[in-house]
Coordinates of C-alpha atoms in Angstrom, one line a residue:
X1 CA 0.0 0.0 0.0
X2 CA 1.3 3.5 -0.9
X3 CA 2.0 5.9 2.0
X4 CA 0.9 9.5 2.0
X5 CA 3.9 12.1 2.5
X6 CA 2.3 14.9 3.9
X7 CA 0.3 15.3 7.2
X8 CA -2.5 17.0 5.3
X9 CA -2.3 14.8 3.1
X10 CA -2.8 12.0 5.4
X11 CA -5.7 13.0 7.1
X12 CA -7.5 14.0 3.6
X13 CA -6.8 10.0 2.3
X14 CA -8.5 8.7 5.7
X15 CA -11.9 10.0 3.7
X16 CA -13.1 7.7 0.8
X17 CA -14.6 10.5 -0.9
X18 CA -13.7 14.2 -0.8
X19 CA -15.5 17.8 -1.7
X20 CA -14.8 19.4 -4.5
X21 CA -12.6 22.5 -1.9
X22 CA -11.3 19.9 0.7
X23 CA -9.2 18.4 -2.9
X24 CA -7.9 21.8 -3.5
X25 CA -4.2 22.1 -2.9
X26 CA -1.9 23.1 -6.0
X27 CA -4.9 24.0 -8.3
X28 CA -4.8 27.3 -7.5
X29 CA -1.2 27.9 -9.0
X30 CA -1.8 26.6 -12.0
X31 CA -5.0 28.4 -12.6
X32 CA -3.1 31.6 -11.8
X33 CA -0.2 30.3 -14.4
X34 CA -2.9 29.0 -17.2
X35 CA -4.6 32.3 -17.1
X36 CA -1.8 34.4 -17.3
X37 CA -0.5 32.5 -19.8
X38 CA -3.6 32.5 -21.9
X39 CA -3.7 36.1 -21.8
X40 CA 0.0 36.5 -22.6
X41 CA -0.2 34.2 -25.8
X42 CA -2.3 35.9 -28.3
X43 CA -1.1 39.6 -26.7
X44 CA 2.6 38.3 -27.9
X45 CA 1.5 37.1 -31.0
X46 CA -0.3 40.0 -32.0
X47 CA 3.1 42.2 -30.7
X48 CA 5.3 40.5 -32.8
X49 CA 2.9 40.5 -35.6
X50 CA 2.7 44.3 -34.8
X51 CA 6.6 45.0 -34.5
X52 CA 7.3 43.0 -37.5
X53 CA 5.1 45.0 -39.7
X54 CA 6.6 48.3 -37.7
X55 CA 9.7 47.2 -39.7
X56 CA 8.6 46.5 -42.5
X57 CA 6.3 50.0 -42.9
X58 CA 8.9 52.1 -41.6
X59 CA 6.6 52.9 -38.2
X60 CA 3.7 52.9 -39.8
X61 CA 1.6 52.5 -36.3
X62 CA -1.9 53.5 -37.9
X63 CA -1.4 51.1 -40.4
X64 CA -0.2 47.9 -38.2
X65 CA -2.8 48.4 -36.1
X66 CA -5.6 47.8 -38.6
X67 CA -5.7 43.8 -39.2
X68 CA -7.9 44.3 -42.4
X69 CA -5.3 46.4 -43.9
X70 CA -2.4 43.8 -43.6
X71 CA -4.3 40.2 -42.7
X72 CA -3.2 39.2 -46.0
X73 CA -0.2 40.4 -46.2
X74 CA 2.0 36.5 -47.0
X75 CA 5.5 38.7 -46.1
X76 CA 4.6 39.7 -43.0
X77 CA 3.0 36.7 -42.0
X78 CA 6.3 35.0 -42.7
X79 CA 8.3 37.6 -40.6
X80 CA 5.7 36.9 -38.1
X81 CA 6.0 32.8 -37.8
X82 CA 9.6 33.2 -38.5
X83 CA 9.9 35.2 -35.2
X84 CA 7.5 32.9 -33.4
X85 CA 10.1 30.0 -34.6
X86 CA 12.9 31.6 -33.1
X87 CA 11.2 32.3 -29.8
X88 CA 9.7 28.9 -29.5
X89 CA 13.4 27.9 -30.2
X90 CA 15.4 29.6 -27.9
X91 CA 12.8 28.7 -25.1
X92 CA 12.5 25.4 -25.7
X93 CA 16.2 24.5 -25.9
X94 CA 17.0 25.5 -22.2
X95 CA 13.9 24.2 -20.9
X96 CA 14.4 20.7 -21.9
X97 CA 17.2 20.3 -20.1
X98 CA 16.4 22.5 -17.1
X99 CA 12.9 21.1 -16.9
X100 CA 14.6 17.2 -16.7
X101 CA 16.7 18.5 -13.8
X102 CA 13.6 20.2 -12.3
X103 CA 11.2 17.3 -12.6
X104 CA 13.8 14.6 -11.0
X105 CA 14.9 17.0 -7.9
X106 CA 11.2 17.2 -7.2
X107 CA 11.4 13.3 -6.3
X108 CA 14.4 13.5 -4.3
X109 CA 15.0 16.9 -2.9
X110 CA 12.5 20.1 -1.7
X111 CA 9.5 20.0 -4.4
X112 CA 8.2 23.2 -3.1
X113 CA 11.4 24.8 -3.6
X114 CA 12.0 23.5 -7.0
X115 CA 8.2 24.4 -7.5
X116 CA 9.7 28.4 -7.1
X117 CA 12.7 27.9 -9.6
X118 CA 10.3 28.7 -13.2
X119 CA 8.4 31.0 -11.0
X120 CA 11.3 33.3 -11.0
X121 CA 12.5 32.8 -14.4
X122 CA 9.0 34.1 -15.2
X123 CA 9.6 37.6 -13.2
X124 CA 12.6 38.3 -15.1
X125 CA 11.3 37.4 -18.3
X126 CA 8.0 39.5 -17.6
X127 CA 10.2 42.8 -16.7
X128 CA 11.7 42.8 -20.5
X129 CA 8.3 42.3 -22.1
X130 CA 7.2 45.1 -20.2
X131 CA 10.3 47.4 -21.3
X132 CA 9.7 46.2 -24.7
X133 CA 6.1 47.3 -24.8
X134 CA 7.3 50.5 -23.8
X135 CA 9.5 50.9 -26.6
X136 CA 7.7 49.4 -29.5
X137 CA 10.5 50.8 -31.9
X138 CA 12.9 48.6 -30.6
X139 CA 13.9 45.5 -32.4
X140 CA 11.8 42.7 -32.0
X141 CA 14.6 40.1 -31.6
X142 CA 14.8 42.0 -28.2
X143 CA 12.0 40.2 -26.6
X144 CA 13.7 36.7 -27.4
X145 CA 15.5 37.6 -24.2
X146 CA 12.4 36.7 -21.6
X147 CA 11.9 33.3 -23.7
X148 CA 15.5 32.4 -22.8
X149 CA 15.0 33.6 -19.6
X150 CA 12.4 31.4 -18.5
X151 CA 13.7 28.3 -20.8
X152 CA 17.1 28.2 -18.3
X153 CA 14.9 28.5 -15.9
X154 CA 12.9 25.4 -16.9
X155 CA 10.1 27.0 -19.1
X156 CA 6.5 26.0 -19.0
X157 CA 7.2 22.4 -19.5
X158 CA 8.4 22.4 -15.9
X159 CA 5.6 24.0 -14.0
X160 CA 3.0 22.0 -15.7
X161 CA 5.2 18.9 -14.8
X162 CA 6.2 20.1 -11.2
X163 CA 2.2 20.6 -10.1
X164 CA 0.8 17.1 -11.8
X165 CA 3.7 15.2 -9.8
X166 CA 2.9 17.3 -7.0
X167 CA -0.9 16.5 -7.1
X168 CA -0.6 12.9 -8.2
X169 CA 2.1 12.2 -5.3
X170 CA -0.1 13.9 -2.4
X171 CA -3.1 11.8 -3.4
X172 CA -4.0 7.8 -3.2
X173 CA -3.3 5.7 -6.4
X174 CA -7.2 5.1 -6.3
X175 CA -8.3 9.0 -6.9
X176 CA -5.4 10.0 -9.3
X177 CA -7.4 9.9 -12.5
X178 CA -9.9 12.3 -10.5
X179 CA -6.9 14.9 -9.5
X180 CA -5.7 14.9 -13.0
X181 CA -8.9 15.5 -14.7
X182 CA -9.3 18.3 -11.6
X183 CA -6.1 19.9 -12.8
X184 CA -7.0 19.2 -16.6
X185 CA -10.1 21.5 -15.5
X186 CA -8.2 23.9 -14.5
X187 CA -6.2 24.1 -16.9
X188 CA -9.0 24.9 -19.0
X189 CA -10.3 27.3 -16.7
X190 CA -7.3 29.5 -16.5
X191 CA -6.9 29.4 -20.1
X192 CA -11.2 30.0 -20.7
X193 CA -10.5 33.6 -18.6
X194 CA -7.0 34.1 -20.0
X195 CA -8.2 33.5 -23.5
X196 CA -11.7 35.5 -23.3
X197 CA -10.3 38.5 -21.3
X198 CA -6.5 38.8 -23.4
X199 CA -7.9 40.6 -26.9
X200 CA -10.3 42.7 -25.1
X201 CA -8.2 44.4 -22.4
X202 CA -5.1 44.5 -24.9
X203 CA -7.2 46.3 -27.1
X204 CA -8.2 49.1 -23.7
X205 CA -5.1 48.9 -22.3
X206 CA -2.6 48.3 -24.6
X207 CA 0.6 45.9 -24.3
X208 CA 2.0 47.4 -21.0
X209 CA -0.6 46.8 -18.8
X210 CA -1.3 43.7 -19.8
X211 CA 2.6 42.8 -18.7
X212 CA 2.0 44.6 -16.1
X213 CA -1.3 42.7 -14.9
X214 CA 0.7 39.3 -15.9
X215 CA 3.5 40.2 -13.5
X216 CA 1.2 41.1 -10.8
X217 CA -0.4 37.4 -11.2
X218 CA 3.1 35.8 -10.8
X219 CA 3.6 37.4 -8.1
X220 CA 0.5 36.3 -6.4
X221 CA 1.6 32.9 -7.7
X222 CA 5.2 33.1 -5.7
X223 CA 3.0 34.0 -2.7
X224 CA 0.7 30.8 -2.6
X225 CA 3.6 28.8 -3.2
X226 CA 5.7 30.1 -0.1
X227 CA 2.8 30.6 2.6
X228 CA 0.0 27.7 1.2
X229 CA 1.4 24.7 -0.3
X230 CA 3.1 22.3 2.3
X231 CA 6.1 20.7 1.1
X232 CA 5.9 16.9 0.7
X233 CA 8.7 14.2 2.5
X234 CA 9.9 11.9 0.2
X235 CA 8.4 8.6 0.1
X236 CA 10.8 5.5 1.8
X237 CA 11.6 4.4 -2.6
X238 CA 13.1 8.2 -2.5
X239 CA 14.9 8.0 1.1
X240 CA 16.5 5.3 0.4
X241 CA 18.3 6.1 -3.3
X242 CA 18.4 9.8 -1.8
X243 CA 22.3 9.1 -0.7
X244 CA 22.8 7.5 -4.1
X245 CA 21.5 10.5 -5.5
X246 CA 23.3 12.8 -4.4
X247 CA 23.7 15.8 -6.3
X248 CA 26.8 16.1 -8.7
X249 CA 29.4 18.5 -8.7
X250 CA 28.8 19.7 -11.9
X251 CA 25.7 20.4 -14.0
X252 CA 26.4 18.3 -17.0
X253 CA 26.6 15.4 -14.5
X254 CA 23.4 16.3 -12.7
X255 CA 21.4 16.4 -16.4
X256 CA 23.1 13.6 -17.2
X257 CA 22.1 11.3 -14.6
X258 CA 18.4 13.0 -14.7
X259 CA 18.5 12.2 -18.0
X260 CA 19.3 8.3 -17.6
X261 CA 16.6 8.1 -14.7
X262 CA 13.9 9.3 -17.1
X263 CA 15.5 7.5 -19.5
X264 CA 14.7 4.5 -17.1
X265 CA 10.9 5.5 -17.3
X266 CA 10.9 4.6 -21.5
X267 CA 12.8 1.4 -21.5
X268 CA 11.5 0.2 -17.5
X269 CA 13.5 -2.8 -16.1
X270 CA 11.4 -3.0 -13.1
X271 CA 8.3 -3.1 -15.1
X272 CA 7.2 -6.4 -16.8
X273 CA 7.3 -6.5 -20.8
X274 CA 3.4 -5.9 -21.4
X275 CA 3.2 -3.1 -18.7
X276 CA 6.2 -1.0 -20.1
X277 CA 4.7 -1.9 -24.1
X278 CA 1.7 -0.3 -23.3
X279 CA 3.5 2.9 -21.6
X280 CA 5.4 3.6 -24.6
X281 CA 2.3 3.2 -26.5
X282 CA 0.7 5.7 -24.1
X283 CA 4.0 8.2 -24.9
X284 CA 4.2 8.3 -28.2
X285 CA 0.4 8.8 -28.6
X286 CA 0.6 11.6 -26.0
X287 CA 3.5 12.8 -28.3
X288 CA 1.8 13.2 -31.6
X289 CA -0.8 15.2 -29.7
X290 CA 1.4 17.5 -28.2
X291 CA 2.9 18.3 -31.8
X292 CA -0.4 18.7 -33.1
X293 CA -1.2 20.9 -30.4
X294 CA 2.2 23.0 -30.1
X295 CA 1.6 23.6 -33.7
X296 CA -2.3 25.0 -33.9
X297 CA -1.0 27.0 -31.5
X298 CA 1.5 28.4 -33.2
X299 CA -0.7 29.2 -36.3
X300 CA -4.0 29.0 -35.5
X301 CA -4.6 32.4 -34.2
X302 CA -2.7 33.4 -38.0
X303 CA -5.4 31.0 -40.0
X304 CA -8.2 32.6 -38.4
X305 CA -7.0 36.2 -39.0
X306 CA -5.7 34.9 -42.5
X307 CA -8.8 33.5 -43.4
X308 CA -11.4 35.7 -41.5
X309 CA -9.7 38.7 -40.4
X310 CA -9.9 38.4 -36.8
X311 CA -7.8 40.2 -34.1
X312 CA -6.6 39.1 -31.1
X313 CA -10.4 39.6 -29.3
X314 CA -12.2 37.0 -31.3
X315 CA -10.0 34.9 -31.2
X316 CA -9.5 35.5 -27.7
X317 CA -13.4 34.6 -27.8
X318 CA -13.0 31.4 -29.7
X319 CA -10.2 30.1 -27.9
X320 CA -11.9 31.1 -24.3
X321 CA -15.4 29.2 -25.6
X322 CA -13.3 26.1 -26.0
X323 CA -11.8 25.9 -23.0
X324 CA -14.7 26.9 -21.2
X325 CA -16.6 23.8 -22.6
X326 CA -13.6 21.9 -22.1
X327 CA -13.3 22.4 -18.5
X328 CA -16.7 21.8 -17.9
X329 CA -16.6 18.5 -19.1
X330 CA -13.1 17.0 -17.7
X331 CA -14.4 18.7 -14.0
X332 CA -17.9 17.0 -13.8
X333 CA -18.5 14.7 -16.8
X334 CA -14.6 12.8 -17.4
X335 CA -14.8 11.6 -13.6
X336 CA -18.8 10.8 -13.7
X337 CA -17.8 8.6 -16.8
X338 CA -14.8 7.1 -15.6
X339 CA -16.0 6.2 -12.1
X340 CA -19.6 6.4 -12.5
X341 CA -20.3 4.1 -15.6
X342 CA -17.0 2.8 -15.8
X343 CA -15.5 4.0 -18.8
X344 CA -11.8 3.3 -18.8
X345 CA -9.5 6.0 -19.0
X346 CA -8.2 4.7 -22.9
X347 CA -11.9 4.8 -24.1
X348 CA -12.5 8.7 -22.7
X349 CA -9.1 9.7 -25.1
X350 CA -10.0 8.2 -27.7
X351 CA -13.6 10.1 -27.8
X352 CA -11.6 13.5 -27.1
X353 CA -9.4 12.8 -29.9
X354 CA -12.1 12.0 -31.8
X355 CA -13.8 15.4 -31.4
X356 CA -10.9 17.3 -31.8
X357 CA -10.5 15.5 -35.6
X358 CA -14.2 16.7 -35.7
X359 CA -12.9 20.4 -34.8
X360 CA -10.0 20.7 -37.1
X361 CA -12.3 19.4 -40.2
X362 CA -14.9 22.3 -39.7
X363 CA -12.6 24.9 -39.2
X364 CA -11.0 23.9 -42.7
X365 CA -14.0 23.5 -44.0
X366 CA -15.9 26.8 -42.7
X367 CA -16.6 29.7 -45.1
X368 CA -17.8 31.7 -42.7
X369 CA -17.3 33.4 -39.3
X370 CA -20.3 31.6 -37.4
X371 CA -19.2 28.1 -39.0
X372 CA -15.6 28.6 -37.7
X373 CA -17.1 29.8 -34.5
X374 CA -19.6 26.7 -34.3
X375 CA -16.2 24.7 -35.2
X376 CA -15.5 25.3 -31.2
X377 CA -18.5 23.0 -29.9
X378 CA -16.6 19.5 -30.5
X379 CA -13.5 20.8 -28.1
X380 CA -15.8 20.2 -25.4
X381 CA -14.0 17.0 -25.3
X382 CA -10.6 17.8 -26.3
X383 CA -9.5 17.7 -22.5
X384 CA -10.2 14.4 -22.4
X385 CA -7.0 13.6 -24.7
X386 CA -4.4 15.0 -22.2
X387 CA -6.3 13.6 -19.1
X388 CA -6.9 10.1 -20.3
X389 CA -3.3 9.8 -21.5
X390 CA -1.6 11.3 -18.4
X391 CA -3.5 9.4 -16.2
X392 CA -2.8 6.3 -17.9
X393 CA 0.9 6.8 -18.1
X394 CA 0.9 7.5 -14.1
X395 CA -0.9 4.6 -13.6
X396 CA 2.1 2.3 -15.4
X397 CA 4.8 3.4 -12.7
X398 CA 5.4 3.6 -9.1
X399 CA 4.5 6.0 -6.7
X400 CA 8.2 6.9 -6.3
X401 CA 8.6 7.2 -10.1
X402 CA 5.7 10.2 -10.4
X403 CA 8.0 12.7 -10.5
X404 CA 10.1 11.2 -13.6
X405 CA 7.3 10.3 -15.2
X406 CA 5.9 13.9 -15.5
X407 CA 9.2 14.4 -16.0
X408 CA 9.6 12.8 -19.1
X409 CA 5.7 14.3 -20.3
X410 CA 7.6 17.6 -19.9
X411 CA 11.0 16.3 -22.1
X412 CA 7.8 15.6 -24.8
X413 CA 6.4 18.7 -24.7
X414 CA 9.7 20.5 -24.6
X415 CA 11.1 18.5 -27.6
X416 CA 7.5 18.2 -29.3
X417 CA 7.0 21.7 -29.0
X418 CA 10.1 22.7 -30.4
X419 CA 9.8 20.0 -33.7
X420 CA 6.1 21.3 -34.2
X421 CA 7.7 24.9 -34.3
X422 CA 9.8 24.0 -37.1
X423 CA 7.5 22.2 -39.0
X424 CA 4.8 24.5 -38.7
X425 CA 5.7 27.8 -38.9
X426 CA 8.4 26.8 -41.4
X427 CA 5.3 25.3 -43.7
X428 CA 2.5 26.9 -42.6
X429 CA 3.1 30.0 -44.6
X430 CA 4.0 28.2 -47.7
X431 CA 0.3 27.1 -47.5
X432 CA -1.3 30.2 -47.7
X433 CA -0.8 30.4 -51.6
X434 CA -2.9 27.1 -52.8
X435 CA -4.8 25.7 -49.5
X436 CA -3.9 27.1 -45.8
X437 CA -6.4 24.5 -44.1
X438 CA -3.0 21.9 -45.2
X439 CA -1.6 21.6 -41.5
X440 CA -5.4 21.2 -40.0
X441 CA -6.2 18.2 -41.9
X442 CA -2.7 17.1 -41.4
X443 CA -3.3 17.3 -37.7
X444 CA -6.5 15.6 -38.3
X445 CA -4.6 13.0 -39.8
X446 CA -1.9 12.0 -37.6
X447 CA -4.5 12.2 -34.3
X448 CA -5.7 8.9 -36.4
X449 CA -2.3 7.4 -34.7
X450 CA -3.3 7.9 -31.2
X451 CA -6.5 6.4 -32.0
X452 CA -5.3 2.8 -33.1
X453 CA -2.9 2.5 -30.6
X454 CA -5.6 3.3 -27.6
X455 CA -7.6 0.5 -28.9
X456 CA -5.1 -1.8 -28.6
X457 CA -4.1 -1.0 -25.3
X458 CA -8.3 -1.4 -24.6
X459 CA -8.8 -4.2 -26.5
X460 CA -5.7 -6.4 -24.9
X461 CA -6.8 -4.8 -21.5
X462 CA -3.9 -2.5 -21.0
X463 CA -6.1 -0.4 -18.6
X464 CA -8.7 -1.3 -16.3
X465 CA -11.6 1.1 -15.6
X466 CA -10.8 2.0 -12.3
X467 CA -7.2 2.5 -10.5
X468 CA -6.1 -0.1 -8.2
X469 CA -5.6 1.1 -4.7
X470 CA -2.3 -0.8 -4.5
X471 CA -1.1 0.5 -7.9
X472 CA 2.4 0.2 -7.3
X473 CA 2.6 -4.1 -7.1
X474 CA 1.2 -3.4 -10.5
X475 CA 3.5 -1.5 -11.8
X476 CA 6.5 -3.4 -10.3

């Protein structure tokens, strides 16, 4: 039987069934990080839209502020995803490596003071944005600086991974499908606000503030951290390999040894032939996801304004709708399906993948602004992808491994992030002179991947509906 490593903690797993508030204990930080991110992403998109047409009209600010004067402008959207390459670039590289040393500490040293590490990275980085709002003039390359900031500082790969190891560490084996999908939801609630309230108050604001009001939401994140969240012992796995552990002298030998114990995670000896097949299975499906999804990111907020001319507000709108719906249905309907009727967690993915194939085809599709905005309905299931798949790669490991294996979700995003960067803004724009729908159906396509492999892991009973409470003798 697991044991619990934090006094709270203990008393809370003593109760077979928990309110919704009694369950709340990192949530709150990653709301504050999802929203602030979702307000920051299509603001920085738009600015370096804006600055890159500043150059190329000589300071023209009345007309770079008009979308319907330069949406189809092909140059400028190239300078645009050409930037957005070389900042997803130069944050990515430092974070995969910072994030691997992040993730592993957080199993054998402090993981509330690892927890702080990106959280400062992000206060730095957030002060040059600001100074670069303030002088829009200045070169564009300029605000590169806060991504590689906040990349050697472990990036977003690391926070996310950080609070679901933190969440799914605190908790029994038999709720953890329940505290992802909680965090899934809020997830999606952060990023419903963020995305609905970014356009609008950019547009009454104007960039500064906006920094300004993302800094201010860090800060409040730091502060949760120090004076809320108890720190969690390690378990008697982690004691006992802490001396082993130890860390290095040097960095490169501290990633390097993180990077063999995730390493571990992929290629399992502990973990019997059929357990760890269906892991990998799980990993690469979650990887062609997270490329898919790194990359509609990347351009979708172009497509739309490409296609339909909108700003920064509707698809602030859109994007908010989505996750709004989203959230709604990994908080109350994922756990009534999965523990109510039974549904396993393999099943639930596949339906979210399923709808967000259904998504992608009507936005190509749509020849009009309330078809692409009806296009946002299937996503009410999109969260299902990432919960279903997380959940089913925790449940494959030990209790002691949580920490790696978010770990090594956070190498994927990191390097899956940076390859759909590549790919997508490097083709993307090519697109836009026969068919620029090319990289939806693509996405479409490849989401066909995840598919086939969850219904093998189903059909050979790689996942059973419900979590074991002694999850770890399964995993062994």
């Amino acid at each position: 039987m697991e044991t619990t490593t934090a006094v709270t903690t203990t008393r809370h797993n003593q109760e077979p069934r928990r309110g919704l508030l009694q369950m709340i204990t990192i949530e709150p930080v990653m709301f504050i990080y999802m929203c602030s991110t979702f307000i920051k992403f299509p603001v920085f998109q738009s600015l370096l839209y804006e600055k890159a047409c500043l150059e190329k009209y000589f300071m023209d600010f009345e007309r770079c502020s008009d979308v319907s004067a330069v949406h189809a402008d092909v140059d400028l959207q190239q300078r645009a995803n050409h930037l957005l390459m070389i900042s997803t670039l130069f944050l990515m590289v430092p974070s995969i490596f910072s994030s691997l040393l992040l993730g592993s500490l957080c199993d054998v040293w402090s993981i509330k003071s690892t927890m702080l590490i990106p959280f400062i990275g992000l206060l730095f980085a957030d002060v040059n944005y600001i100074v670069q709002c303030l002088f829009m003039g200045s070169n564009a390359y300029f605000l590169i600086l806060s991504d590689i900031v906040f990349g050697l500082t472990g990036g977003f790969n690391a926070i996310i991974g950080i609070l679901f190891a933190y969440s799914v560490k605190a908790n029994k084996t038999s709720v953890r499908s329940e505290r992802v999908a909680l965090l899934e939801g809020i997830i999606g609630l952060g990023s419903t606000i963020g995305s609905i309230f970014s356009g609008f108050i950019r547009q009454k604001i104007g960039y500064t503030w906006i920094f300004v009001i993302i800094t201010v939401m860090h800060v409040l994140a730091i502060g949760y951290i120090l004076f809320f969240v108890k720190d969690l012992n390690a378990t008697n796995s982690e004691q006992s390999s802490q001396e082993e552990q130890a860390v290095p002298v040097g960095l490169r030998q501290s990633i390097s040894r993180r990077i063999r114990e995730i390493g571990n995670v992929y290629c399992g000896r502990e973990r019997d032939p059929k357990t760890q097949r269906f892991l990998n299975l799980v990993l690469i499906a979650l990887a062609i996801e997270l490329i898919g999804f790194a990359g509609l990111m990347d351009i979708l907020f172009s497509y739309l304004r490409y296609q339909f001319k909108w700003t920064d507000k509707e698809y602030g709108w859109f994007s908010g709708t989505g996750s709004a719906l989203g959230s709604l249905t990994v908080i109350f309907v994922y756990p009534f399906l999965h523990k109510g009727i039974g549904l396993s967690n393999a099943i639930l993915a596949i339906i979210g993948l399923v709808s967000k194939m259904s998504n992608l085809v009507i936005l190509v599709l749509a020849s009009s602004n309330w078809v692409a905005a009806l296009s946002v309905i299937p996503l009410a299931f999109s969260r299902f992808i990432s919960t279903g798949l997380r959940s089913m790669a925790s449940f494959y490991v030990k209790n002691h491994e949580q920490g790696k294996i978010f770990s090594f979700i956070a190498l994927l995003e990191g390097v899956s992030f940076l390859i759909a960067s590549f790919i997508f803004n490097g083709i993307y724009p090519l697109t836009l002179n026969f068919f620029p729908g090319t990289m939806l159906l693509g996405v479409a396509g490849a989401l066909l991947i995840p598919v086939i492999f969850l219904i093998y892991i189903q059909m050979n009973n790689g996942h059973p509906t419900t979590e074991e409470p002694e999850r770890d003798s399964l995993a062994a």
